[in-house]
CSV table of C-alpha atoms in Angstrom, one decimal:
chain,number,residue,atom,x,y,z
Y,1,LEU,CA,-6.0,-40.5,12.0
Y,2,ALA,CA,-4.5,-39.8,14.9
Y,3,VAL,CA,-1.6,-38.7,16.8
Y,4,GLU,CA,-0.8,-40.1,19.7
Y,5,ILE,CA,0.3,-37.3,22.3
Y,6,ALA,CA,2.2,-38.3,25.2
Y,7,THR,CA,0.5,-36.8,28.0
Y,8,ASP,CA,4.2,-35.3,29.1
Y,9,THR,CA,4.9,-33.7,26.1
Y,10,TRP,CA,2.7,-30.3,27.2
Y,11,ARG,CA,1.2,-30.0,23.6
Y,12,TYR,CA,5.2,-29.8,22.0
Y,13,PHE,CA,7.2,-32.5,20.7
Y,14,PRO,CA,10.7,-32.9,21.2
Y,15,GLY,CA,12.7,-32.5,18.2
Y,16,GLY,CA,14.3,-36.1,17.0
Y,17,GLN,CA,11.9,-38.9,19.0
Y,18,PRO,CA,9.7,-40.5,16.7
Y,19,LEU,CA,6.1,-39.4,16.5
Y,20,LYS,CA,3.8,-42.5,16.4
Y,21,LEU,CA,0.9,-42.3,14.1
Y,22,PRO,CA,-1.2,-44.9,14.8
Y,23,PHE,CA,-4.2,-45.9,11.8
Y,24,ALA,CA,-6.7,-48.2,12.1
Y,25,ALA,CA,-9.9,-49.4,9.8
Y,26,PRO,CA,-11.9,-51.5,12.0
Y,27,ALA,CA,-14.3,-54.6,10.9
Y,28,ARG,CA,-17.0,-52.9,9.7
Y,29,ALA,CA,-15.9,-50.2,8.3
Y,30,VAL,CA,-14.8,-49.4,4.1
Y,31,LEU,CA,-11.5,-50.5,3.6
Y,32,PRO,CA,-8.9,-47.8,2.6
Y,33,LYS,CA,-6.2,-48.6,-0.2
Y,34,ARG,CA,-4.0,-46.6,1.2
Y,35,LEU,CA,-3.4,-43.9,3.3
Y,36,ARG,CA,-1.8,-40.8,2.5
Y,37,LEU,CA,1.3,-38.6,4.2
Y,38,HIS,CA,2.2,-35.0,3.4
Y,39,LEU,CA,4.1,-32.7,6.0
Y,40,ALA,CA,5.3,-28.7,5.1
Y,41,ASP,CA,7.1,-25.8,7.6
Y,42,SER,CA,5.1,-22.8,8.9
Y,43,ALA,CA,6.0,-21.5,5.1
Y,44,GLY,CA,4.2,-23.9,3.3
Y,45,ALA,CA,7.4,-26.0,2.0
Y,46,VAL,CA,7.1,-29.6,1.3
Y,47,ILE,CA,8.9,-31.6,4.7
Y,48,ALA,CA,7.7,-34.8,3.2
Y,49,GLU,CA,5.7,-37.0,1.5
Y,50,GLU,CA,4.7,-40.6,1.5
Y,51,GLN,CA,2.2,-42.6,0.5
Y,52,ILE,CA,1.1,-46.4,2.5
Y,53,ASP,CA,-0.3,-49.7,1.3
Y,54,PHE,CA,-3.2,-50.5,3.6
Y,55,PRO,CA,-3.6,-55.0,4.3
Y,56,SER,CA,-5.8,-56.5,2.0
Y,57,THR,CA,-8.4,-57.6,4.5
Y,58,LEU,CA,-10.2,-56.1,7.6
Y,59,PRO,CA,-9.4,-54.8,10.3
Y,60,GLY,CA,-6.4,-53.0,8.4
Y,61,THR,CA,-4.0,-51.0,10.9
Y,62,ILE,CA,-1.2,-49.1,10.4
Y,63,GLU,CA,1.7,-48.1,12.7
Y,64,LYS,CA,3.6,-45.2,11.1
Y,65,GLU,CA,5.7,-43.3,12.8
Y,66,ILE,CA,7.8,-39.6,11.5
Y,67,VAL,CA,10.8,-38.0,13.4
Y,68,ILE,CA,11.4,-34.3,13.2
Y,69,ALA,CA,14.7,-33.0,13.8
Y,70,ASP,CA,14.2,-29.0,13.6
Y,71,PRO,CA,12.6,-27.2,15.9
Y,72,GLY,CA,9.5,-25.6,14.3
Y,73,LEU,CA,6.0,-25.2,13.0
Y,74,TYR,CA,5.1,-27.8,11.8
Y,75,ARG,CA,1.9,-29.1,9.7
Y,76,LEU,CA,0.8,-33.1,9.1
Y,77,SER,CA,-1.6,-33.6,5.9
Y,78,MET,CA,-3.2,-37.1,6.1
Y,79,ARG,CA,-6.1,-38.6,4.1
Y,80,LEU,CA,-7.0,-42.4,3.2
Y,81,LEU,CA,-8.2,-43.5,-0.7
Y,82,ASP,CA,-10.3,-46.4,-1.3
Y,83,THR,CA,-9.3,-48.2,-4.5
Y,84,GLN,CA,-10.7,-45.4,-6.6
Y,85,GLY,CA,-8.8,-42.6,-5.1
Y,86,ARG,CA,-11.1,-41.5,-3.1
Y,87,THR,CA,-11.3,-39.4,0.0
Y,88,LEU,CA,-12.0,-41.4,2.3
Y,89,LYS,CA,-11.0,-39.4,5.7
Y,90,ALA,CA,-9.0,-36.5,5.9
Y,91,ALA,CA,-7.6,-35.1,8.9
Y,92,VAL,CA,-4.6,-31.5,9.6
Y,93,TYR,CA,-2.5,-31.7,12.9
Y,94,PRO,CA,-0.7,-28.2,13.3
Y,95,LEU,CA,2.5,-29.8,15.1
Y,96,GLY,CA,5.1,-27.9,17.2
Y,97,ILE,CA,7.9,-29.2,17.6
Y,98,THR,CA,10.8,-28.7,20.1
Y,99,LYS,CA,15.1,-28.5,21.7
Y,100,GLY,CA,13.7,-31.0,24.4
Y,101,VAL,CA,11.1,-31.8,26.7
Y,102,LEU,CA,9.0,-29.1,28.3
Y,103,PRO,CA,9.0,-28.4,32.0
Y,104,PRO,CA,6.5,-26.6,33.5
Y,105,THR,CA,8.2,-22.8,34.5
Y,106,PRO,CA,8.6,-22.7,38.1
Y,107,ALA,CA,5.6,-20.2,40.0
Y,108,GLY,CA,6.5,-17.3,40.4
Y,109,TRP,CA,8.9,-16.4,38.6
Y,110,LEU,CA,8.7,-12.9,36.4
Y,111,GLY,CA,9.7,-14.8,33.0
Y,112,ALA,CA,7.6,-17.4,32.9
Y,113,GLU,CA,5.9,-16.1,29.5
Y,114,ASN,CA,9.7,-17.0,28.1
Y,115,VAL,CA,10.0,-17.1,24.7
Y,116,ALA,CA,12.5,-20.1,24.5
Y,117,MET,CA,9.7,-22.5,25.7
Y,118,HIS,CA,7.8,-22.7,22.5
Y,119,PRO,CA,8.8,-24.0,19.1
Y,120,GLU,CA,6.8,-20.2,17.6
Y,121,PRO,CA,8.9,-17.2,18.7
Y,122,LEU,CA,11.9,-19.7,16.5
Y,123,ALA,CA,9.8,-20.4,13.8
Y,124,VAL,CA,8.0,-17.1,12.8
Y,125,GLY,CA,12.0,-15.1,12.9
Y,126,VAL,CA,12.8,-14.0,16.9
Y,127,GLY,CA,15.6,-13.9,17.8
Y,128,LEU,CA,15.8,-12.6,21.3
Y,129,ASN,CA,14.6,-13.8,24.4
Y,130,ARG,CA,14.0,-11.3,27.7
Y,131,VAL,CA,14.4,-12.4,31.1
Y,132,ILE,CA,13.4,-10.9,34.2
Y,133,CYS,CA,15.2,-11.7,37.4
Y,134,ASP,CA,14.0,-9.6,40.7
Y,135,TRP,CA,17.1,-9.4,43.2
Y,136,ALA,CA,14.6,-10.5,46.0
Y,137,GLU,CA,13.5,-13.5,44.5
Y,138,LEU,CA,17.8,-14.5,43.6
Y,139,GLU,CA,18.9,-13.3,47.6
Y,140,PRO,CA,15.5,-13.2,49.5
Y,141,ALA,CA,18.1,-12.9,52.6
Y,142,LYS,CA,21.5,-11.6,52.4
Y,143,ASP,CA,24.0,-13.6,51.0
Y,144,GLU,CA,20.7,-16.5,50.9
Y,145,TYR,CA,21.1,-17.2,46.8
Y,146,ASP,CA,18.8,-18.8,45.4
Y,147,TRP,CA,19.6,-20.0,41.7
Y,148,THR,CA,17.4,-22.4,41.0
Y,149,GLN,CA,14.3,-20.4,38.3
Y,150,LEU,CA,17.3,-18.8,37.0
Y,151,ASP,CA,19.1,-21.6,36.1
Y,152,PHE,CA,16.3,-23.2,34.3
Y,153,MET,CA,15.2,-20.2,32.7
Y,154,LEU,CA,19.2,-19.6,31.1
Y,155,LEU,CA,21.2,-22.7,31.2
Y,156,ASP,CA,18.5,-24.5,29.1
Y,157,LEU,CA,19.6,-26.1,25.5
Y,158,ARG,CA,15.8,-24.5,24.6
Y,159,ASN,CA,17.9,-20.9,24.3
Y,160,GLU,CA,20.3,-21.8,21.8
Y,161,GLY,CA,19.8,-19.7,18.4
Y,162,LEU,CA,18.7,-17.0,20.8
Y,163,ASP,CA,20.1,-13.6,22.1
Y,164,LEU,CA,19.6,-13.8,25.5
Y,165,LEU,CA,19.0,-10.3,27.5
Y,166,VAL,CA,18.9,-10.8,31.2
Y,167,CYS,CA,16.7,-7.5,32.6
Y,168,PHE,CA,17.8,-7.1,36.8
Y,169,THR,CA,15.6,-5.2,39.2
Y,170,GLY,CA,14.9,-4.7,42.6
Y,171,MET,CA,15.7,-4.7,45.7
Y,172,PRO,CA,15.7,-6.8,48.6
Y,173,SER,CA,13.5,-6.2,51.9
Y,174,TRP,CA,17.3,-6.9,54.2
Y,175,LEU,CA,18.4,-4.3,52.3
Y,176,GLY,CA,16.3,-1.4,53.7
Y,177,GLY,CA,16.7,2.3,53.2
Y,178,ASP,CA,14.7,4.8,50.8
Y,179,PRO,CA,14.7,3.5,47.2
Y,180,ASN,CA,13.9,6.8,45.9
Y,181,VAL,CA,18.4,8.3,47.8
Y,182,PRO,CA,20.9,6.8,46.5
Y,183,LEU,CA,22.4,3.3,48.0
Y,184,ASP,CA,25.1,4.1,50.8
Y,185,ASP,CA,28.3,2.3,51.8
Y,186,ARG,CA,26.5,-1.4,52.3
Y,187,GLY,CA,23.9,-0.8,50.2
Y,188,VAL,CA,26.9,-0.8,47.2
Y,189,THR,CA,28.5,-3.1,48.5
Y,190,ALA,CA,25.7,-5.6,47.7
Y,191,TYR,CA,24.9,-3.8,44.7
Y,192,ARG,CA,27.9,-5.0,42.5
Y,193,SER,CA,28.8,-8.6,44.5
Y,194,ILE,CA,24.9,-9.6,43.4
Y,195,TRP,CA,25.7,-8.2,40.0
Y,196,GLN,CA,29.2,-9.6,39.7
Y,197,LYS,CA,28.2,-12.9,41.1
Y,198,LEU,CA,25.4,-12.8,38.3
Y,199,THR,CA,27.4,-11.9,35.4
Y,200,ALA,CA,30.0,-14.9,35.9
Y,201,ARG,CA,27.5,-17.8,36.4
Y,202,TYR,CA,25.9,-17.1,33.1
Y,203,PRO,CA,28.6,-15.9,30.4
Y,204,GLN,CA,26.1,-16.9,27.9
Y,205,VAL,CA,24.1,-13.9,28.0
Y,206,ARG,CA,25.0,-11.4,25.8
Y,207,PHE,CA,22.7,-8.4,27.0
Y,208,TRP,CA,22.3,-7.2,30.7
Y,209,GLU,CA,19.8,-4.7,31.3
Y,210,VAL,CA,19.8,-2.3,34.5
Y,211,GLY,CA,16.1,-2.0,35.4
Y,212,ASP,CA,14.7,0.0,38.6
Y,213,MET,CA,13.1,2.4,36.2
Y,214,PRO,CA,9.9,4.5,36.7
Y,215,GLY,CA,7.8,1.9,36.5
Y,216,ARG,CA,3.8,3.5,35.2
Y,217,ALA,CA,2.5,4.4,37.9
Y,218,PRO,CA,2.9,8.5,37.8
Y,219,CYS,CA,5.6,9.6,40.9
Y,220,ASP,CA,8.8,12.6,40.7
Y,221,TRP,CA,11.1,10.7,38.7
Y,222,ARG,CA,13.1,13.6,38.9
Y,223,VAL,CA,14.5,12.2,42.9
Y,224,ARG,CA,14.7,9.2,41.3
Y,225,ILE,CA,17.8,10.2,38.9
Y,226,PRO,CA,21.4,9.9,40.9
Y,227,ARG,CA,19.9,7.0,42.5
Y,228,TYR,CA,19.4,5.1,38.9
Y,229,ARG,CA,22.9,6.5,37.5
Y,230,GLN,CA,24.6,5.1,40.2
Y,231,GLN,CA,23.2,1.7,40.1
Y,232,LEU,CA,23.8,2.3,36.2
Y,233,ALA,CA,27.6,2.6,36.9
Y,234,ILE,CA,27.8,-0.3,39.1
Y,235,ALA,CA,26.0,-2.4,37.1
Y,236,ALA,CA,28.3,-1.2,33.7
Y,237,THR,CA,31.8,-1.5,35.6
Y,238,ALA,CA,30.3,-5.7,36.2
Y,239,ILE,CA,28.8,-6.5,32.8
Y,240,ARG,CA,31.8,-5.0,31.2
Y,241,LYS,CA,34.5,-6.7,32.9
Y,242,HIS,CA,32.7,-9.9,31.2
Y,243,GLY,CA,33.2,-8.0,27.9
Y,244,LYS,CA,28.8,-7.6,28.0
Y,245,THR,CA,26.5,-5.3,26.1
Y,246,VAL,CA,25.0,-2.7,28.8
Y,247,LEU,CA,21.5,-1.7,28.2
Y,248,GLY,CA,19.2,0.9,30.2
Y,249,GLY,CA,18.4,4.2,30.5
Y,250,GLY,CA,15.2,3.7,29.5
Y,251,ALA,CA,11.8,4.7,31.2
Y,252,TRP,CA,7.8,3.5,30.8
Y,253,ASN,CA,6.3,5.4,28.0
Y,254,ALA,CA,9.6,6.2,26.3
Y,255,SER,CA,10.2,9.5,28.0
Y,256,PRO,CA,12.2,11.4,27.1
Y,257,GLU,CA,12.7,13.4,30.0
Y,258,TRP,CA,14.3,10.3,32.5
Y,259,THR,CA,16.4,9.8,29.4
Y,260,GLU,CA,17.8,13.2,29.0
Y,261,ALA,CA,18.1,13.6,32.8
Y,262,VAL,CA,20.0,9.8,32.6
Y,263,LEU,CA,22.7,10.7,29.4
Y,264,ALA,CA,23.2,14.4,31.3
Y,265,ASP,CA,26.7,15.2,32.6
Y,266,GLY,CA,28.5,12.2,31.1
Y,267,GLY,CA,25.9,9.4,31.5
Y,268,SER,CA,26.0,7.7,28.4
Y,269,ALA,CA,29.1,6.4,29.5
Y,270,HIS,CA,27.7,3.9,31.4
Y,271,LEU,CA,24.8,2.8,28.7
Y,272,ASP,CA,25.9,0.7,25.4
Y,273,ILE,CA,22.4,0.5,24.1
Y,274,LEU,CA,19.3,2.8,25.9
Y,275,THR,CA,16.2,1.3,26.5
Y,276,ILE,CA,12.6,2.2,26.5
Y,277,ARG,CA,9.2,0.6,26.9
Y,278,THR,CA,6.2,1.1,26.0
Y,279,SER,CA,2.2,0.7,27.1
Y,280,ALA,CA,-0.8,0.0,25.7
Y,281,ALA,CA,-2.3,3.4,26.5
Y,282,ASN,CA,0.2,5.3,25.5
Y,283,SER,CA,0.2,3.9,21.6
Y,284,ALA,CA,-1.5,6.2,19.4
Y,285,SER,CA,1.3,6.3,16.6
Y,286,GLY,CA,1.7,10.3,16.8
Y,287,GLU,CA,1.9,10.3,20.2
Y,288,LEU,CA,4.9,7.5,20.4
Y,289,ALA,CA,6.4,9.3,17.5
Y,290,GLU,CA,7.0,12.5,18.7
Y,291,ARG,CA,8.3,10.8,22.3
Y,292,LEU,CA,10.8,8.8,19.7
Y,293,ALA,CA,11.8,11.7,18.5
Y,294,LYS,CA,12.5,13.6,21.5
Y,295,THR,CA,14.3,10.6,22.9
Y,296,ARG,CA,16.9,10.7,20.0
Y,297,ALA,CA,16.8,14.0,19.8
Y,298,ALA,CA,17.9,13.9,24.0
Y,299,CYS,CA,20.7,11.4,22.4
Y,300,VAL,CA,21.8,13.6,20.4
Y,301,ALA,CA,22.0,16.4,23.4
Y,302,ALA,CA,24.7,13.9,25.7
Y,303,GLY,CA,26.8,13.6,23.0
Y,304,CYS,CA,25.7,10.3,21.8
Y,305,PRO,CA,23.7,10.9,18.5
Y,306,ASP,CA,24.9,7.1,17.4
Y,307,LEU,CA,23.3,5.6,20.7
Y,308,PRO,CA,21.7,2.5,19.6
Y,309,ILE,CA,17.8,2.5,20.9
Y,310,TRP,CA,16.3,-0.6,21.8
Y,311,ASN,CA,12.2,-1.1,22.9
Y,312,THR,CA,12.3,-3.8,25.2
Y,313,GLY,CA,8.6,-3.8,26.3
Y,314,LEU,CA,6.5,-2.7,23.7
Y,315,GLY,CA,2.5,-2.9,24.6
Y,316,ALA,CA,0.1,-3.1,22.4
Y,317,ARG,CA,-3.5,-4.4,22.8
Y,318,THR,CA,-5.0,-5.2,19.6
Y,319,ALA,CA,-2.2,-7.0,16.9
Y,320,GLU,CA,-3.3,-4.1,15.5
Y,321,ALA,CA,-2.1,-1.9,16.9
Y,322,LEU,CA,1.1,-3.6,17.6
Y,323,VAL,CA,1.9,-3.5,13.5
Y,324,ARG,CA,1.2,-0.2,13.1
Y,325,ASN,CA,3.9,0.6,17.1
Y,326,ILE,CA,6.0,-2.0,14.7
Y,327,GLN,CA,6.3,0.7,12.0
Y,328,THR,CA,6.6,3.5,13.6
Y,329,HIS,CA,9.5,2.6,16.3
Y,330,ARG,CA,11.6,0.9,13.2
Y,331,ALA,CA,10.7,4.4,11.3
Y,332,ALA,CA,12.3,6.4,14.1
Y,333,GLY,CA,15.6,4.2,13.9
Y,334,VAL,CA,14.6,1.9,16.9
Y,335,GLU,CA,17.0,-1.2,16.0
Y,336,ARG,CA,15.5,-3.8,18.4
Y,337,LEU,CA,11.4,-4.8,20.2
Y,338,VAL,CA,10.6,-7.1,22.7
Y,339,ILE,CA,6.8,-8.0,22.3
Y,340,ALA,CA,5.4,-8.1,26.3
Y,341,PRO,CA,3.9,-11.3,26.6
Y,342,GLY,CA,0.1,-11.1,27.8
Y,343,ILE,CA,-0.4,-8.1,26.5
Y,344,ILE,CA,-1.6,-8.8,22.4
Y,345,ASP,CA,-4.5,-9.6,22.3
Y,346,GLY,CA,-4.9,-12.2,25.8
Y,347,ASP,CA,-2.6,-14.2,27.4
Y,348,PRO,CA,-0.2,-16.3,24.1
Y,349,SER,CA,0.5,-19.1,26.7
Y,350,ARG,CA,-3.0,-19.6,25.7
Y,351,GLN,CA,-3.4,-18.0,21.9
Y,352,GLY,CA,-0.4,-19.1,20.3
Y,353,LEU,CA,2.5,-16.4,20.6
Y,354,ALA,CA,2.8,-17.0,16.3
């Protein structure tokens, strides 16, 4: 009992294309009477059932093809029965059906764990695909652009059905200057230009996140506030010109102090959604709940009590911790969560994100 897997499918099968199921009873085998097929989706709903009689003489062969149109996860059960209806052999295959053939992701790209590459997220209800874009890779030399990898991530039919969120971050080396001080006139011009190009090239992207918040490493985040507020204002103008949504503001570990400083003195006017990120290290429920409460209080103090809050980098070291963190975020009113790949119980590309 076999499923024929072409070498270029990357373990998945394109929707709408025939999936070959060759069956054979060798000359010295017990002659099977019939083949029973049972196809169910990830929720257990029966998609198709069929019984096929084998030829009456050995060797007996059946060439069967099935076509599954809708992307998602399926379970194909196959059973060979003898003349008395007893099972001679049985096999079950999990099938991942995609929207198209999946080529490999270009090496070195920050968005390599792109949820649109796999059918599991759609099958379990994921609705948002976040891709990280590094300015240094996009424009490695001044006015010289390489759109290849970002096009690969965004201009793809596999993103259909998903909201797209692009986090734009980083600074190219040719820009020079101190990353902890505001951009000079040359830097402002370059930063405005790249945002204008991004938002014009990818109109299908609904959400744009302004990166360059302080990361995990300890630093004096206060020196970064003027620079980040400047970048946020420039980006917001370009993003809103195309009627899209501006995300940003939050630092790693859901720092309420950073959030308060970003929102102060009218800074909240440049944000449609406040983003936070949380690592596995600070995932204890009590500490996390306290940080989330302080973050909401910072919004209230800044005069934007209803500003939506999303976590665009939810980390956890185990599945159990992930569930606890999700519950804590929901209780705090966080509206959407992006699970950081590669953090939960290993590499999802190896173990299966679902």
